[in-house]
Amino acid sequence: MNIIISRKLSSPIYMQIKQQIREAIFSGQLPAGYLLPPERKLAEQLGINRSTVLNAYIELKAEGLIESFVGKGTVVLPISKSDSWADSSRIAHYGAPSWRHIFSERSLGSDDPLIRDLLSLPKRRDCISFSVALPDPGPELTAKLSEQLQALMQEQGDVMWKHTATEGILSLREALCTWMKQRGIDAAPEEVLALSGSQQGIDLLTRVFIDPGDTVLIEEPSYFSAMQTFRSAGARLIGIPADSEGQLRLDILESMLSKYHPKLIYVLPTFQNPTGRVMNLAVREQLLQLAYRYKTIIVEDDPYSDFRYSGNPLPPIRALDRHDHVIYVSTFSKLIGSGLRMGWLNAPKQVIRQLAIAKQMADLHTSTLSQVLMERMICSGLLHQHVDLIRSRYKHRKQLMIDSLHKHYVPGMTWQEPEGGVFIWCRMPKGLNANELLLRAADRGVDYLPGNPFFAQQQQTAYVRLNFSCAEADTIDEGIRRFTAAVRDATGREGLWDEAASEGLKPII
Ligand SMILES: Cc1ncc(COP(=O)(O)O)c(C=O)c1O
């Protein structure tokens, strides 16, 4: 557990500690029975008075979340509903509802505060961000979209505000088939579901396939929001590591298949998030054979395959599939922008039907405006032109970042140059904790995502994910200079956090 306190925030330190422990309890990160550090020890680690920690613990006790036992220490109590709403309603005063007693167990178990905490760290105004995987479509796209929107308003204004079928507008689904065809996938419109972003696809697949206790196999590391979604349905996640070439360990995968009979294998074969790796053709084919043999389903998530800068394109696993064992999910979030909320899914008709029932309950259908607009962008060829443009933009940015990493080289830091995608996955010099480095980097005016949340099983604090698609080209070298300076500081000094303390920020692990 990471507790980060900041003297710059308006909320008192004891409340910050209380809040973070509370969130960790609700997220399941601190399970019932977990022994919290003694007050004195925690106070020492944070460099604050013991009474501050004591106050945080008193607050948590008052909420019934923790308790101290003589000879044992302070432990986390089970989050039960019995201590609860009904009981507190007997108390003869009317205040705000006790929300935590009303929230469902599922929702309480889904919160994962880590990324939120990391992203909410105070940042310098001139911070150069390498953290989020946003596209940078540029002003050209806004001009094109505005032109298309105006034309659409004139031609079919009233259509854009009307309901569509849950599966999506037929002509859009046809256009999506055309778009998938150039990726090598032959699909019929009735095998396509329009989505409000590919995250919705992951959510719907979870609803339709996962019962509590089911197993999902994923690459280790993998996309954390997918892991969070699978977990929220009570799935057991098993991470399959890669070999020294970055390829999925099929021997381990097979032993997990025979042991756990997973419902799903979730993979990102092309320019993986977070590593940027590509699964080679042989592994794609063997993975498919294993899915057939063990009668399991592969979910192939493919947001980044249009961003190939070198090497030869590989077919998606769905394109190799002859027996309908692959469900393919993709999105326009990385091509246009995630605010569009427009993705799609390709699967056998029977699966589309079941997913459409779940989607109807979630949001009835995807925004008509987004659907009509994307159909137009595909059919007019404008999307193609746009993708060519941003592909060369990102290729340039990737090269700038790679060159800067060489230029500002820090001994012991390693990375592999990706053939595409939007990430560079770096391994930090030995002994350096990427979570802790965040504060130092923020102080220097740069941010990134630490690799830890992307791991399902083993806590791995040695990795950093750097995104190069959304930082302006002329800021990349300076951003990497700041980043490597932070790494150099951290590796070159004892008493790693003294400087941060003077700024009012302190991590504990
Ligand atoms: C691998 C992966 N899948 C899914 C998503 C979600 O994308 P969308 O905005 O389409 O929901 C992302 C977004 O970063 C992603 O990286």
Coordinates of C-alpha atoms and ligand atoms in Angstrom, one line a residue, residues 132-134 195-202 222-226 266-268 271-274 301-304 329-334 337-339 341-344 422-423 454 465, ligand 1:
V132 CA -1.9 9.0 -20.5
A133 CA -2.5 7.3 -23.8
L134 CA -4.3 10.1 -25.5
L195 CA -19.9 0.2 -28.7
S196 CA -19.6 3.4 -26.6
G197 CA -15.8 2.8 -26.5
S198 CA -14.0 -0.5 -26.3
Q199 CA -14.0 -0.3 -22.5
Q200 CA -17.7 -0.9 -22.8
G201 CA -16.9 -4.0 -24.9
I202 CA -14.8 -5.4 -22.0
S222 CA -1.7 -6.0 -19.2
Y223 CA -4.2 -3.2 -19.5
F224 CA -5.3 -2.3 -15.9
S225 CA -8.8 -1.2 -16.7
A226 CA -9.6 -4.5 -18.2
Y266 CA -7.7 -11.5 -22.8
V267 CA -4.8 -10.4 -25.0
L268 CA -3.4 -7.3 -26.7
F271 CA 1.5 -2.9 -29.7
Q272 CA 0.4 -4.0 -26.3
N273 CA -0.6 -1.7 -23.5
P274 CA 1.7 -1.1 -21.5
D301 CA -8.3 -6.0 -27.8
D302 CA -6.8 -4.1 -30.6
P303 CA -6.8 -0.3 -30.2
Y304 CA -3.3 0.4 -31.6
V329 CA -12.7 -5.4 -29.8
S330 CA -11.4 -2.1 -31.2
T331 CA -12.0 1.6 -30.9
F332 CA -11.8 5.0 -32.5
S333 CA -10.5 6.5 -29.2
K334 CA -6.9 6.4 -30.3
G337 CA -10.3 10.9 -29.5
S338 CA -11.7 9.1 -26.5
G339 CA -14.4 11.8 -26.0
R341 CA -17.0 7.2 -27.1
M342 CA -17.1 5.0 -30.2
G343 CA -15.7 1.5 -30.5
W344 CA -16.9 -1.8 -31.8
V422 CA 2.1 4.8 -28.4
F423 CA 4.3 3.5 -25.5
F454 CA -0.5 -3.3 -14.9
R465 CA 5.3 3.4 -19.2
Ligands
LIG1 C1 -5.8 -1.7 -24.4 C2 -7.0 -0.8 -24.2 N1 -8.2 -1.2 -24.3 C3 -9.3 -0.5 -24.2 C4 -9.2 0.9 -23.9 C5 -10.4 1.7 -23.8 O1 -10.6 2.5 -24.8 P1 -12.0 3.3 -25.1 O2 -11.7 4.7 -25.0 O3 -12.4 2.9 -26.5 O4 -13.0 2.8 -24.2 C6 -7.9 1.4 -23.9 C7 -7.7 2.9 -23.6 O5 -6.6 3.3 -23.2 C8 -6.8 0.6 -24.0 O6 -5.5 1.0 -23.9

